[in-house]
Amino acid sequence: MAASRHRRRARITAVAAAAAAVALTTGCDAVNKALDCVQTADSIADSVTDLQQAVENAANDPTQADESLTSIEKDLNKIGDRTDNADVNKAVDNLSKAVDNVRTAIKDGDNTPDITPVTDAAGELTKVCTP
């Protein structure tokens, strides 16, 4: 009887250890995804600041805005590839659309496009990425 209880206890301990390892791995993966999201959102915030400055200085160097928009798009691709969070994906989509609209406005000759939708969408992304 004692041996049977010992084996059962050993199995329970092994199962508990395996479950804890899976939970820890999953938890770390979630933490890593959240950290990636925060870091990328921070990078996007920097790019949005660059975009604001580029739009203000469009007369001096019209290519700066395009470079900032490209940087934002690259960061959006990074976030989109790393998350399955619906709120993050929605914020990424909204920011991507806003960036596309600004790029279109610039191509259509608007040297000072309204970037408010970009800054608003970037703020929303930062909000959903921050735990």
PDB file of C-alpha atoms in Angstrom:
ATOM      1  CA  MET A   1       0.000   0.000   0.000  1.00  0.00           C
ATOM      2  CA  ALA A   2       2.729   2.443   0.949  1.00  0.00           C
ATOM      3  CA  ALA A   3       4.534   1.790  -2.335  1.00  0.00           C
ATOM      4  CA  SER A   4       1.337   2.436  -4.284  1.00  0.00           C
ATOM      5  CA  ARG A   5       0.787   5.767  -2.509  1.00  0.00           C
ATOM      6  CA  HIS A   6       4.410   6.678  -3.107  1.00  0.00           C
ATOM      7  CA  ARG A   7       4.091   5.958  -6.866  1.00  0.00           C
ATOM      8  CA  ARG A   8       0.832   7.882  -7.066  1.00  0.00           C
ATOM      9  CA  ARG A   9       2.399  10.820  -5.232  1.00  0.00           C
ATOM     10  CA  ALA A  10       5.407  10.647  -7.567  1.00  0.00           C
ATOM     11  CA  ARG A  11       3.125  10.703 -10.625  1.00  0.00           C
ATOM     12  CA  ILE A  12       1.143  13.613  -9.230  1.00  0.00           C
ATOM     13  CA  THR A  13       4.378  15.456  -8.527  1.00  0.00           C
ATOM     14  CA  ALA A  14       5.631  14.742 -12.068  1.00  0.00           C
ATOM     15  CA  VAL A  15       2.357  15.890 -13.629  1.00  0.00           C
ATOM     16  CA  ALA A  16       2.349  19.017 -11.474  1.00  0.00           C
ATOM     17  CA  ALA A  17       5.950  19.767 -12.454  1.00  0.00           C
ATOM     18  CA  ALA A  18       5.125  19.315 -16.144  1.00  0.00           C
ATOM     19  CA  ALA A  19       2.056  21.543 -15.832  1.00  0.00           C
ATOM     20  CA  ALA A  20       4.105  24.181 -14.027  1.00  0.00           C
ATOM     21  CA  ALA A  21       6.743  24.057 -16.769  1.00  0.00           C
ATOM     22  CA  VAL A  22       4.087  24.533 -19.458  1.00  0.00           C
ATOM     23  CA  ALA A  23       2.493  27.395 -17.525  1.00  0.00           C
ATOM     24  CA  LEU A  24       5.872  29.025 -16.990  1.00  0.00           C
ATOM     25  CA  THR A  25       6.789  28.690 -20.658  1.00  0.00           C
ATOM     26  CA  THR A  26       3.426  30.054 -21.742  1.00  0.00           C
ATOM     27  CA  GLY A  27       3.679  32.865 -19.231  1.00  0.00           C
ATOM     28  CA  CYS A  28       7.141  33.804 -20.423  1.00  0.00           C
ATOM     29  CA  ASP A  29       5.967  33.730 -24.007  1.00  0.00           C
ATOM     30  CA  ALA A  30       3.116  36.087 -23.114  1.00  0.00           C
ATOM     31  CA  VAL A  31       5.516  38.367 -21.251  1.00  0.00           C
ATOM     32  CA  ASN A  32       7.905  38.376 -24.213  1.00  0.00           C
ATOM     33  CA  LYS A  33       5.071  39.230 -26.604  1.00  0.00           C
ATOM     34  CA  ALA A  34       3.922  42.056 -24.349  1.00  0.00           C
ATOM     35  CA  LEU A  35       7.472  43.370 -24.050  1.00  0.00           C
ATOM     36  CA  ASP A  36       7.897  43.236 -27.839  1.00  0.00           C
ATOM     37  CA  CYS A  37       4.642  45.141 -28.204  1.00  0.00           C
ATOM     38  CA  VAL A  38       5.706  47.835 -25.749  1.00  0.00           C
ATOM     39  CA  GLN A  39       9.145  48.203 -27.322  1.00  0.00           C
ATOM     40  CA  THR A  40       7.737  48.395 -30.838  1.00  0.00           C
ATOM     41  CA  ALA A  41       5.030  50.851 -29.764  1.00  0.00           C
ATOM     42  CA  ASP A  42       7.785  52.982 -28.242  1.00  0.00           C
ATOM     43  CA  SER A  43       9.699  52.853 -31.510  1.00  0.00           C
ATOM     44  CA  ILE A  44       6.534  53.844 -33.379  1.00  0.00           C
ATOM     45  CA  ALA A  45       6.068  56.778 -31.006  1.00  0.00           C
ATOM     46  CA  ASP A  46       9.581  57.938 -31.912  1.00  0.00           C
ATOM     47  CA  SER A  47       8.774  57.581 -35.610  1.00  0.00           C
ATOM     48  CA  VAL A  48       5.547  59.563 -35.154  1.00  0.00           C
ATOM     49  CA  THR A  49       7.558  62.337 -33.501  1.00  0.00           C
ATOM     50  CA  ASP A  50       9.934  62.222 -36.477  1.00  0.00           C
ATOM     51  CA  LEU A  51       6.928  62.383 -38.794  1.00  0.00           C
ATOM     52  CA  GLN A  52       5.594  65.459 -37.003  1.00  0.00           C
ATOM     53  CA  GLN A  53       8.963  67.177 -37.406  1.00  0.00           C
ATOM     54  CA  ALA A  54       9.230  66.064 -41.026  1.00  0.00           C
ATOM     55  CA  VAL A  55       5.816  67.514 -41.863  1.00  0.00           C
ATOM     56  CA  GLU A  56       6.795  70.786 -40.176  1.00  0.00           C
ATOM     57  CA  ASN A  57      10.011  70.868 -42.241  1.00  0.00           C
ATOM     58  CA  ALA A  58       8.519  69.495 -45.475  1.00  0.00           C
ATOM     59  CA  ALA A  59       9.642  72.518 -47.454  1.00  0.00           C
ATOM     60  CA  ASN A  60      13.272  71.826 -46.519  1.00  0.00           C
ATOM     61  CA  ASP A  61      13.292  68.041 -47.033  1.00  0.00           C
ATOM     62  CA  PRO A  62      10.155  66.347 -48.336  1.00  0.00           C
ATOM     63  CA  THR A  63      11.787  62.886 -48.123  1.00  0.00           C
ATOM     64  CA  GLN A  64      11.846  62.948 -44.306  1.00  0.00           C
ATOM     65  CA  ALA A  65       8.109  62.318 -44.057  1.00  0.00           C
ATOM     66  CA  ASP A  66       8.369  59.329 -46.381  1.00  0.00           C
ATOM     67  CA  GLU A  67      11.225  57.901 -44.303  1.00  0.00           C
ATOM     68  CA  SER A  68       9.204  58.315 -41.095  1.00  0.00           C
ATOM     69  CA  LEU A  69       6.160  56.657 -42.643  1.00  0.00           C
ATOM     70  CA  THR A  70       8.317  53.749 -43.841  1.00  0.00           C
ATOM     71  CA  SER A  71       9.781  53.359 -40.355  1.00  0.00           C
ATOM     72  CA  ILE A  72       6.291  53.235 -38.820  1.00  0.00           C
ATOM     73  CA  GLU A  73       5.188  50.636 -41.380  1.00  0.00           C
ATOM     74  CA  LYS A  74       8.183  48.412 -40.597  1.00  0.00           C
ATOM     75  CA  ASP A  75       7.398  48.575 -36.883  1.00  0.00           C
ATOM     76  CA  LEU A  76       3.734  47.803 -37.558  1.00  0.00           C
ATOM     77  CA  ASN A  77       4.774  44.696 -39.468  1.00  0.00           C
ATOM     78  CA  LYS A  78       6.861  43.596 -36.486  1.00  0.00           C
ATOM     79  CA  ILE A  79       3.946  43.946 -34.073  1.00  0.00           C
ATOM     80  CA  GLY A  80       1.457  42.340 -36.431  1.00  0.00           C
ATOM     81  CA  ASP A  81       3.695  39.293 -36.827  1.00  0.00           C
ATOM     82  CA  ARG A  82       4.202  38.822 -33.086  1.00  0.00           C
ATOM     83  CA  THR A  83       0.757  39.100 -31.577  1.00  0.00           C
ATOM     84  CA  ASP A  84      -2.577  37.371 -31.642  1.00  0.00           C
ATOM     85  CA  ASN A  85      -4.193  40.004 -29.414  1.00  0.00           C
ATOM     86  CA  ALA A  86      -7.341  41.356 -31.093  1.00  0.00           C
ATOM     87  CA  ASP A  87      -6.999  44.839 -29.546  1.00  0.00           C
ATOM     88  CA  VAL A  88      -3.386  45.144 -30.661  1.00  0.00           C
ATOM     89  CA  ASN A  89      -4.249  43.933 -34.169  1.00  0.00           C
ATOM     90  CA  LYS A  90      -7.085  46.465 -34.406  1.00  0.00           C
ATOM     91  CA  ALA A  91      -4.774  49.284 -33.270  1.00  0.00           C
ATOM     92  CA  VAL A  92      -2.140  48.154 -35.790  1.00  0.00           C
ATOM     93  CA  ASP A  93      -4.752  48.159 -38.574  1.00  0.00           C
ATOM     94  CA  ASN A  94      -5.980  51.637 -37.603  1.00  0.00           C
ATOM     95  CA  LEU A  95      -2.452  53.035 -37.523  1.00  0.00           C
ATOM     96  CA  SER A  96      -1.615  51.368 -40.831  1.00  0.00           C
ATOM     97  CA  LYS A  97      -4.657  52.986 -42.473  1.00  0.00           C
ATOM     98  CA  ALA A  98      -3.725  56.376 -41.027  1.00  0.00           C
ATOM     99  CA  VAL A  99      -0.169  56.027 -42.369  1.00  0.00           C
ATOM    100  CA  ASP A 100      -1.531  55.049 -45.804  1.00  0.00           C
ATOM    101  CA  ASN A 101      -3.777  58.133 -45.804  1.00  0.00           C
ATOM    102  CA  VAL A 102      -0.874  60.445 -44.976  1.00  0.00           C
ATOM    103  CA  ARG A 103       1.299  58.803 -47.637  1.00  0.00           C
ATOM    104  CA  THR A 104      -1.503  59.246 -50.194  1.00  0.00           C
ATOM    105  CA  ALA A 105      -1.964  62.896 -49.212  1.00  0.00           C
ATOM    106  CA  ILE A 106       1.755  63.543 -49.692  1.00  0.00           C
ATOM    107  CA  LYS A 107       1.739  61.790 -53.081  1.00  0.00           C
ATOM    108  CA  ASP A 108      -1.235  63.959 -54.052  1.00  0.00           C
ATOM    109  CA  GLY A 109       0.855  67.072 -53.345  1.00  0.00           C
ATOM    110  CA  ASP A 110      -0.144  67.934 -49.779  1.00  0.00           C
ATOM    111  CA  ASN A 111       3.089  69.113 -48.151  1.00  0.00           C
ATOM    112  CA  THR A 112       1.446  69.504 -44.757  1.00  0.00           C
ATOM    113  CA  PRO A 113      -0.976  66.594 -44.374  1.00  0.00           C
ATOM    114  CA  ASP A 114      -3.059  66.188 -41.248  1.00  0.00           C
ATOM    115  CA  ILE A 115      -1.225  63.591 -39.176  1.00  0.00           C
ATOM    116  CA  THR A 116      -3.641  63.741 -36.246  1.00  0.00           C
ATOM    117  CA  PRO A 117      -5.096  60.310 -37.145  1.00  0.00           C
ATOM    118  CA  VAL A 118      -1.551  58.873 -37.061  1.00  0.00           C
ATOM    119  CA  THR A 119      -0.789  60.330 -33.648  1.00  0.00           C
ATOM    120  CA  ASP A 120      -4.178  59.228 -32.306  1.00  0.00           C
ATOM    121  CA  ALA A 121      -3.754  55.679 -33.632  1.00  0.00           C
ATOM    122  CA  ALA A 122      -0.192  55.487 -32.268  1.00  0.00           C
ATOM    123  CA  GLY A 123      -1.505  56.571 -28.875  1.00  0.00           C
ATOM    124  CA  GLU A 124      -4.147  53.838 -28.994  1.00  0.00           C
ATOM    125  CA  LEU A 125      -1.510  51.264 -29.906  1.00  0.00           C
ATOM    126  CA  THR A 126       0.642  52.352 -26.987  1.00  0.00           C
ATOM    127  CA  LYS A 127      -2.380  52.062 -24.705  1.00  0.00           C
ATOM    128  CA  VAL A 128      -3.241  48.501 -25.769  1.00  0.00           C
ATOM    129  CA  CYS A 129       0.409  47.407 -25.592  1.00  0.00           C
ATOM    130  CA  THR A 130       0.875  48.684 -22.069  1.00  0.00           C
ATOM    131  CA  PRO A 131      -0.180  46.137 -19.465  1.00  0.00           C
TER     132      PRO A 131
END
